[in-house]
Amino acid sequence: MYSCYSCGKTYSILELRWRCDCGGFLTLLEETTFSRETFANRGYSIWRYRESYQLPPHAPSISLGEGWTPIVTERIEGTEVRFKLDYLMPSGSFKDRGASVLVSLCKVLGIEELVEDSSGNAGASMAAYCAVAGIKCRIFAPAYTPEGKLIQTRLYGAEVVKVPGTRQDTNDAVLKAATTIYYGSHLWNPFFVQGHMSAAFELWEQLRGELPHSIMVPLGSGGYLEGIYRGFRTLQLSGLVRTIPRLIGVQAHNCRPLYEAYFLGLDVGAPVETKPTLAEGIAVSRPPRASAVLEAVRRSGGTILSVSEDSIRTAHALLLRHGFYTEPTSATALAGWLQMPVEERENSIIFLTGHGLKESEKIAQIHGLKV
Ligand SMILES: [Zn+2]
């Protein structure tokens, strides 16, 4: 059952719906629990925990083997820190957790075609899973998006619709298309968020229940952090963990509506002026699920940090020196960690979210490498 976060109205998950009639965003109403016995003998992917996503009972698993990414420990500025390598996913980003679950929902609902708006990882990920599912996928992106960012999406067989004007114009165009075609939105759809719960379950299993004190993630729309919180909440309700790690979202100074909202005590994203940032993947000026994200941060005892362009560049160089080839966006989480007082850095896990091979030219430019 879906429930509207704003007005509480409920809807069946069998409806082709991505938001409430009031305009509010949806979440899954029931909180689930699970027991170790359910998945003890299953393979290692996000589908190990399939009951937790609350898909309709006969939903297939549209899967490319996503999940169970490695955890690697490094010593940085004298402190040990662990990295969760979520950039090592089938389409090269953590978004595969959400896309795998959302496209599985689409398949069981008999959806043959969907629209989505994204110029980056989410579009590529949705295109990959739609290819597996045999669903026609149309991705809307602003006309100014460099063609290089869309190659992967196109090659998976998705149709790319370039919309003249601003990001808002692209948003308007996809909403218009969504009146007749299903909107498989990574920003709005609660099943995309459900897929991200798997990251919490994996950490718990991989670390044998010894959870870190803090978890650092790049923060754009916040769906990842919201999903991780929901995963830990399931573990807590199942009596498997006592406390939830502090969830720390890191935004770029140049686009930080959730940071502003957090410190102003708002429960919706704050209106902000945005400037270009190296962390393009988290440049979301109006995150639709902001209230759920802010609640997750507060309930976990976490916080939201904001980092400068210089510190993103420095953190990215540091990642490279440790052998991690990620998108610049991933470096925001490390930049946030480096900004914390040394005594708070202990026992942290940093999520690295997107592969660098998608943006090699940009990375070369950032670090002054002539190619
Ligand atoms: Zn509503």
Short mmCIF file of C-alpha atoms and ligand atoms in Angstrom, two decimals:
data_model
loop_
_atom_site.label_atom_id
_atom_site.label_comp_id
_atom_site.label_asym_id
_atom_site.label_seq_id
_atom_site.Cartn_x
_atom_site.Cartn_y
_atom_site.Cartn_z
CA MET A 1 0.00 0.00 0.00
CA TYR A 2 1.23 3.48 -0.89
CA SER A 3 0.72 6.30 1.59
CA CYS A 4 1.03 10.02 0.81
CA TYR A 5 3.66 11.68 2.97
CA SER A 6 1.67 14.94 3.00
CA CYS A 7 -1.99 13.98 3.46
CA GLY A 8 -1.84 10.29 4.40
CA LYS A 9 -4.16 9.13 1.60
CA THR A 10 -3.50 5.51 0.65
CA TYR A 11 -3.45 3.76 -2.73
CA SER A 12 -2.92 0.21 -3.93
CA ILE A 13 0.56 -0.50 -5.31
CA LEU A 14 -1.15 -2.06 -8.31
CA GLU A 15 -2.22 1.43 -9.45
CA LEU A 16 -0.06 3.09 -12.12
CA ARG A 17 0.73 6.01 -9.86
CA TRP A 18 3.85 7.93 -8.91
CA ARG A 19 2.42 10.65 -6.63
CA CYS A 20 -0.70 11.50 -4.64
CA ASP A 21 -3.67 13.39 -6.07
CA CYS A 22 -2.67 16.25 -3.71
CA GLY A 23 0.77 16.43 -5.35
CA GLY A 24 2.59 14.89 -2.38
CA PHE A 25 5.12 12.09 -2.77
CA LEU A 26 4.37 8.49 -1.78
CA THR A 27 6.02 6.04 0.57
CA LEU A 28 5.29 2.38 1.33
CA LEU A 29 2.89 2.35 4.27
CA GLU A 30 3.87 -0.83 6.07
CA GLU A 31 7.15 -1.22 7.89
CA THR A 32 8.49 -4.71 7.34
CA THR A 33 10.67 -6.98 9.42
CA PHE A 34 12.77 -9.91 8.33
CA SER A 35 14.67 -12.81 9.80
CA ARG A 36 18.03 -14.24 8.88
CA GLU A 37 16.46 -17.60 7.95
CA THR A 38 14.57 -16.02 5.03
CA PHE A 39 17.69 -15.24 3.02
CA ALA A 40 20.43 -17.40 4.54
CA ASN A 41 20.63 -19.70 1.51
CA ARG A 42 20.13 -17.15 -1.25
CA GLY A 43 22.63 -15.68 -3.71
CA TYR A 44 24.48 -12.43 -3.09
CA SER A 45 22.66 -9.55 -4.78
CA ILE A 46 20.03 -7.05 -3.64
CA TRP A 47 17.43 -9.78 -4.37
CA ARG A 48 18.59 -11.67 -1.31
CA TYR A 49 16.24 -9.37 0.63
CA ARG A 50 13.38 -9.26 -1.87
CA GLU A 51 10.51 -9.37 0.69
CA SER A 52 11.69 -6.08 2.19
CA TYR A 53 10.94 -4.09 -0.95
CA GLN A 54 7.19 -4.83 -0.73
CA LEU A 55 6.78 -5.51 -4.43
CA PRO A 56 3.59 -7.30 -5.50
CA PRO A 57 3.99 -11.04 -4.75
CA HIS A 58 4.51 -12.19 -8.34
CA ALA A 59 7.00 -9.52 -9.36
CA PRO A 60 10.00 -10.88 -11.29
CA SER A 61 13.54 -9.91 -10.31
CA ILE A 62 14.87 -7.81 -13.16
CA SER A 63 18.50 -8.19 -12.18
CA LEU A 64 22.04 -7.76 -13.46
CA GLY A 65 23.61 -9.08 -10.27
CA GLU A 66 23.65 -5.64 -8.58
CA GLY A 67 24.64 -5.19 -4.94
CA TRP A 68 27.10 -6.80 -2.54
CA THR A 69 29.76 -4.28 -3.49
CA PRO A 70 33.11 -4.54 -1.68
CA ILE A 71 34.10 -2.66 1.47
CA VAL A 72 37.72 -1.52 1.50
CA THR A 73 39.62 -0.05 4.46
CA GLU A 74 42.18 2.73 3.98
CA ARG A 75 44.09 5.02 6.33
CA ILE A 76 43.57 8.70 5.58
CA GLU A 77 45.23 11.49 7.59
CA GLY A 78 45.98 8.99 10.33
CA THR A 79 42.46 7.57 10.71
CA GLU A 80 41.17 4.28 9.36
CA VAL A 81 38.11 4.70 7.17
CA ARG A 82 36.09 2.20 5.18
CA PHE A 83 34.75 2.75 1.67
CA LYS A 84 31.70 1.01 0.22
CA LEU A 85 32.40 0.70 -3.49
CA ASP A 86 28.91 1.26 -4.87
CA TYR A 87 30.41 2.53 -8.12
CA LEU A 88 31.15 -1.12 -8.96
CA MET A 89 27.63 -1.81 -10.18
CA PRO A 90 26.42 -3.13 -13.57
CA SER A 91 25.74 0.32 -15.05
CA GLY A 92 28.45 2.03 -12.99
CA SER A 93 26.47 3.65 -10.20
CA PHE A 94 24.53 2.95 -6.99
CA LYS A 95 21.34 3.81 -8.88
CA ASP A 96 21.16 0.18 -10.03
CA ARG A 97 19.81 -0.73 -6.60
CA GLY A 98 16.75 1.46 -7.19
CA ALA A 99 16.36 0.84 -10.92
CA SER A 100 16.39 -2.95 -10.50
CA VAL A 101 13.47 -2.78 -8.05
CA LEU A 102 11.50 -0.07 -9.89
CA VAL A 103 11.78 -1.82 -13.27
CA SER A 104 10.71 -5.10 -11.63
CA LEU A 105 7.58 -3.28 -10.41
CA CYS A 106 6.96 -1.94 -13.92
CA LYS A 107 7.27 -5.44 -15.34
CA VAL A 108 4.71 -6.98 -12.98
CA LEU A 109 2.32 -4.09 -13.66
CA GLY A 110 2.53 -4.85 -17.38
CA ILE A 111 4.07 -1.48 -18.26
CA GLU A 112 5.47 -1.55 -21.79
CA GLU A 113 6.85 1.97 -21.98
CA LEU A 114 8.08 4.53 -19.45
CA VAL A 115 9.48 8.04 -19.32
CA GLU A 116 12.15 9.40 -16.98
CA ASP A 117 14.18 12.59 -16.75
CA SER A 118 17.90 12.38 -16.06
CA SER A 119 21.06 13.40 -17.84
CA GLY A 120 23.29 11.08 -15.86
CA ASN A 121 23.48 7.91 -13.78
CA ALA A 122 19.75 7.44 -13.17
CA GLY A 123 18.95 7.62 -16.89
CA ALA A 124 21.69 5.12 -17.75
CA SER A 125 20.60 2.78 -14.99
CA MET A 126 16.91 2.88 -15.94
CA ALA A 127 17.87 2.33 -19.58
CA ALA A 128 19.96 -0.74 -18.65
CA TYR A 129 17.21 -2.42 -16.63
CA CYS A 130 14.51 -1.53 -19.17
CA ALA A 131 16.69 -3.25 -21.79
CA VAL A 132 16.74 -6.40 -19.64
CA ALA A 133 12.99 -6.21 -19.02
CA GLY A 134 12.07 -5.44 -22.62
CA ILE A 135 10.42 -2.16 -21.64
CA LYS A 136 10.62 0.83 -23.96
CA CYS A 137 12.42 3.64 -22.18
CA ARG A 138 12.36 7.33 -23.08
CA ILE A 139 14.79 9.59 -21.20
CA PHE A 140 14.27 13.37 -21.16
CA ALA A 141 17.36 15.55 -20.73
CA PRO A 142 18.08 19.27 -21.15
CA ALA A 143 19.34 20.16 -24.63
CA TYR A 144 22.57 21.51 -23.11
CA THR A 145 23.56 18.05 -21.76
CA PRO A 146 26.87 17.04 -23.38
CA GLU A 147 26.28 14.15 -25.79
CA GLY A 148 29.02 12.15 -24.04
CA LYS A 149 26.85 11.88 -20.93
CA LEU A 150 24.04 10.28 -22.92
CA ILE A 151 25.98 7.68 -24.93
CA GLN A 152 25.55 4.90 -22.39
CA THR A 153 21.81 5.57 -22.14
CA ARG A 154 21.42 5.58 -25.93
CA LEU A 155 23.47 2.42 -26.39
CA TYR A 156 21.24 0.50 -24.00
CA GLY A 157 18.50 1.26 -26.52
CA ALA A 158 16.66 4.09 -24.75
CA GLU A 159 15.27 6.98 -26.76
CA VAL A 160 16.74 10.30 -25.60
CA VAL A 161 14.54 13.39 -25.85
CA LYS A 162 16.50 16.62 -25.60
CA VAL A 163 14.44 19.54 -24.34
CA PRO A 164 15.46 23.16 -25.10
CA GLY A 165 15.72 25.56 -22.16
CA THR A 166 16.35 25.00 -18.47
CA ARG A 167 16.24 21.86 -16.28
CA GLN A 168 12.78 23.06 -15.27
CA ASP A 169 11.67 22.97 -18.93
CA THR A 170 12.82 19.33 -19.09
CA ASN A 171 10.84 18.64 -15.94
CA ASP A 172 7.73 20.23 -17.44
CA ALA A 173 8.15 18.21 -20.64
CA VAL A 174 8.44 14.88 -18.83
CA LEU A 175 5.42 15.67 -16.66
CA LYS A 176 3.43 16.37 -19.80
CA ALA A 177 4.52 13.03 -21.28
CA ALA A 178 3.70 11.37 -17.94
CA THR A 179 0.01 12.11 -18.37
CA THR A 180 -0.15 9.25 -20.90
CA ILE A 181 3.01 7.17 -20.28
CA TYR A 182 4.19 5.76 -16.94
CA TYR A 183 6.65 8.04 -15.14
CA GLY A 184 9.47 5.77 -13.92
CA SER A 185 10.97 8.54 -11.86
CA HIS A 186 14.06 7.98 -9.73
CA LEU A 187 13.24 11.20 -7.89
CA TRP A 188 9.61 10.44 -7.06
CA ASN A 189 9.01 6.71 -7.14
CA PRO A 190 9.04 5.05 -3.69
CA PHE A 191 10.13 1.72 -5.16
CA PHE A 192 13.36 3.32 -6.34
CA VAL A 193 13.94 4.24 -2.68
CA GLN A 194 13.00 0.71 -1.55
CA GLY A 195 15.84 -0.70 -3.65
CA HIS A 196 18.32 1.44 -1.72
CA MET A 197 17.37 -0.30 1.52
CA SER A 198 19.62 -3.11 0.31
CA ALA A 199 22.72 -1.03 1.07
CA ALA A 200 21.87 -1.09 4.79
CA PHE A 201 21.21 -4.84 4.79
CA GLU A 202 24.51 -5.51 3.04
CA LEU A 203 26.49 -3.42 5.48
CA TRP A 204 24.91 -5.28 8.36
CA GLU A 205 25.77 -8.67 6.86
CA GLN A 206 29.21 -7.75 5.53
CA LEU A 207 30.24 -6.23 8.88
CA ARG A 208 28.63 -9.07 10.88
CA GLY A 209 26.36 -6.68 12.70
CA GLU A 210 29.20 -4.37 13.82
CA LEU A 211 27.78 -1.21 12.29
CA PRO A 212 29.83 1.96 11.88
CA HIS A 213 29.21 5.08 13.93
CA SER A 214 28.69 7.28 10.87
CA ILE A 215 27.75 6.73 7.24
CA MET A 216 28.69 9.42 4.72
CA VAL A 217 26.82 9.75 1.42
CA PRO A 218 26.73 12.39 -1.34
CA LEU A 219 23.33 14.08 -1.01
CA GLY A 220 21.33 15.25 -4.04
CA SER A 221 17.67 14.27 -4.11
CA GLY A 222 18.30 12.26 -0.95
CA GLY A 223 16.56 9.08 -2.10
CA TYR A 224 19.67 7.06 -1.32
CA LEU A 225 19.90 8.31 2.25
CA GLU A 226 16.15 7.82 2.73
CA GLY A 227 16.41 4.22 1.50
CA ILE A 228 19.43 3.45 3.68
CA TYR A 229 17.50 4.79 6.68
CA ARG A 230 14.50 2.60 5.83
CA GLY A 231 16.82 -0.41 5.63
CA PHE A 232 18.29 0.22 9.06
CA ARG A 233 14.80 0.86 10.43
CA THR A 234 13.78 -2.62 9.18
CA LEU A 235 16.81 -4.12 10.93
CA GLN A 236 15.88 -2.27 14.10
CA LEU A 237 12.23 -3.40 13.99
CA SER A 238 13.46 -6.96 13.41
CA GLY A 239 15.51 -6.75 16.62
CA LEU A 240 18.76 -7.20 14.69
CA VAL A 241 20.35 -3.81 15.48
CA ARG A 242 19.79 -1.59 18.48
CA THR A 243 20.77 1.78 17.04
CA ILE A 244 20.94 3.26 13.56
CA PRO A 245 24.28 4.76 12.45
CA ARG A 246 24.43 8.55 12.07
CA LEU A 247 23.50 9.26 8.47
CA ILE A 248 25.51 12.20 7.17
CA GLY A 249 24.55 13.65 3.78
CA VAL A 250 27.03 15.88 1.99
CA GLN A 251 25.93 18.59 -0.44
CA ALA A 252 27.98 20.97 -2.57
CA HIS A 253 28.01 24.64 -1.42
CA ASN A 254 26.83 25.51 -4.91
CA CYS A 255 23.57 23.56 -4.65
CA ARG A 256 22.45 22.88 -1.08
CA PRO A 257 18.67 23.08 -0.54
CA LEU A 258 18.69 20.24 2.02
CA TYR A 259 21.62 21.70 3.97
CA GLU A 260 19.81 25.05 4.23
CA ALA A 261 16.54 23.37 5.19
CA TYR A 262 18.24 21.27 7.85
CA PHE A 263 19.80 24.24 9.59
CA LEU A 264 16.71 26.45 9.21
CA GLY A 265 14.63 23.67 10.78
CA LEU A 266 12.40 23.37 7.69
CA ASP A 267 10.72 20.14 6.66
CA VAL A 268 10.83 20.90 2.95
CA GLY A 269 13.83 21.80 0.77
CA ALA A 270 14.86 25.47 1.07
CA PRO A 271 14.70 27.66 -2.05
CA VAL A 272 18.32 28.25 -3.04
CA GLU A 273 20.30 29.94 -5.76
CA THR A 274 22.42 27.34 -7.49
CA LYS A 275 25.75 27.61 -9.26
CA PRO A 276 27.55 25.02 -11.37
CA THR A 277 29.40 22.38 -9.35
CA LEU A 278 31.88 19.58 -10.02
CA ALA A 279 29.37 17.37 -8.18
CA GLU A 280 26.85 17.40 -11.02
CA GLY A 281 25.28 14.16 -9.84
CA ILE A 282 23.90 15.84 -6.70
CA ALA A 283 22.94 19.21 -8.19
CA VAL A 284 19.22 18.83 -7.46
CA SER A 285 17.75 22.22 -6.59
CA ARG A 286 14.23 21.04 -5.72
CA PRO A 287 14.35 17.52 -4.24
CA PRO A 288 10.75 16.25 -4.21
CA ARG A 289 11.19 13.84 -1.26
CA ALA A 290 12.95 16.42 0.93
CA SER A 291 10.72 15.98 4.00
CA ALA A 292 11.37 12.23 4.21
CA VAL A 293 15.11 12.78 3.72
CA LEU A 294 15.32 15.44 6.44
CA GLU A 295 13.36 13.21 8.81
CA ALA A 296 15.74 10.30 8.13
CA VAL A 297 18.78 12.48 8.88
CA ARG A 298 17.25 13.79 12.11
CA ARG A 299 16.02 10.42 13.35
CA SER A 300 19.42 8.82 12.80
CA GLY A 301 21.10 11.58 14.81
CA GLY A 302 23.06 12.52 11.70
CA THR A 303 23.59 15.84 9.98
CA ILE A 304 24.04 17.52 6.60
CA LEU A 305 27.37 19.02 5.56
CA SER A 306 28.20 21.37 2.73
CA VAL A 307 31.53 21.33 0.89
CA SER A 308 33.35 23.78 -1.41
CA GLU A 309 34.45 23.11 -5.00
CA ASP A 310 38.09 23.21 -3.87
CA SER A 311 37.50 20.60 -1.21
CA ILE A 312 35.69 18.34 -3.71
CA ARG A 313 38.68 18.58 -6.08
CA THR A 314 41.13 17.85 -3.24
CA ALA A 315 39.09 14.88 -1.98
CA HIS A 316 38.82 13.50 -5.51
CA ALA A 317 42.60 13.69 -5.96
CA LEU A 318 42.96 11.83 -2.67
CA LEU A 319 40.57 9.10 -3.85
CA LEU A 320 42.65 8.70 -7.01
CA ARG A 321 45.82 8.34 -4.93
CA HIS A 322 44.13 5.53 -3.03
CA GLY A 323 43.21 3.83 -6.32
CA PHE A 324 39.51 4.71 -6.40
CA TYR A 325 38.42 5.88 -9.85
CA THR A 326 35.11 7.59 -9.13
CA GLU A 327 33.07 10.46 -10.48
CA PRO A 328 33.82 13.81 -8.82
CA THR A 329 30.36 13.66 -7.18
CA SER A 330 31.48 10.69 -5.06
CA ALA A 331 34.31 12.81 -3.63
CA THR A 332 31.83 15.06 -1.77
CA ALA A 333 31.36 12.34 0.86
CA LEU A 334 35.11 12.17 1.53
CA ALA A 335 35.32 15.99 1.49
CA GLY A 336 32.62 16.04 4.17
CA TRP A 337 34.47 13.45 6.24
CA LEU A 338 37.69 15.51 6.04
CA GLN A 339 35.74 18.55 7.21
CA MET A 340 34.67 16.80 10.43
CA PRO A 341 36.77 17.12 13.61
CA VAL A 342 39.32 14.27 13.78
CA GLU A 343 37.62 12.66 16.81
CA GLU A 344 34.35 12.34 14.87
CA ARG A 345 35.96 10.61 11.89
CA GLU A 346 36.52 7.30 13.69
CA ASN A 347 34.46 4.30 12.64
CA SER A 348 32.93 5.80 9.49
CA ILE A 349 31.90 4.33 6.17
CA ILE A 350 32.05 6.46 3.05
CA PHE A 351 29.87 5.49 0.08
CA LEU A 352 31.50 5.91 -3.34
CA THR A 353 28.56 6.15 -5.69
CA GLY A 354 29.51 6.59 -9.35
CA HIS A 355 32.25 5.24 -11.64
CA GLY A 356 34.93 7.57 -12.97
CA LEU A 357 35.14 5.84 -16.36
CA LYS A 358 31.91 7.62 -17.29
CA GLU A 359 33.61 11.01 -16.99
CA SER A 360 37.28 10.52 -17.80
CA GLU A 361 37.55 13.69 -19.91
CA LYS A 362 36.05 15.84 -17.19
CA ILE A 363 38.29 14.21 -14.58
CA ALA A 364 41.38 14.88 -16.71
CA GLN A 365 40.34 18.52 -16.98
CA ILE A 366 39.72 18.89 -13.25
CA HIS A 367 43.21 17.65 -12.41
CA GLY A 368 44.96 19.57 -15.18
CA LEU A 369 45.86 16.52 -17.26
CA LYS A 370 46.24 17.45 -20.95
CA VAL A 371 44.79 14.77 -23.26
ZN ZN B 1 -1.64 13.48 -0.62
#
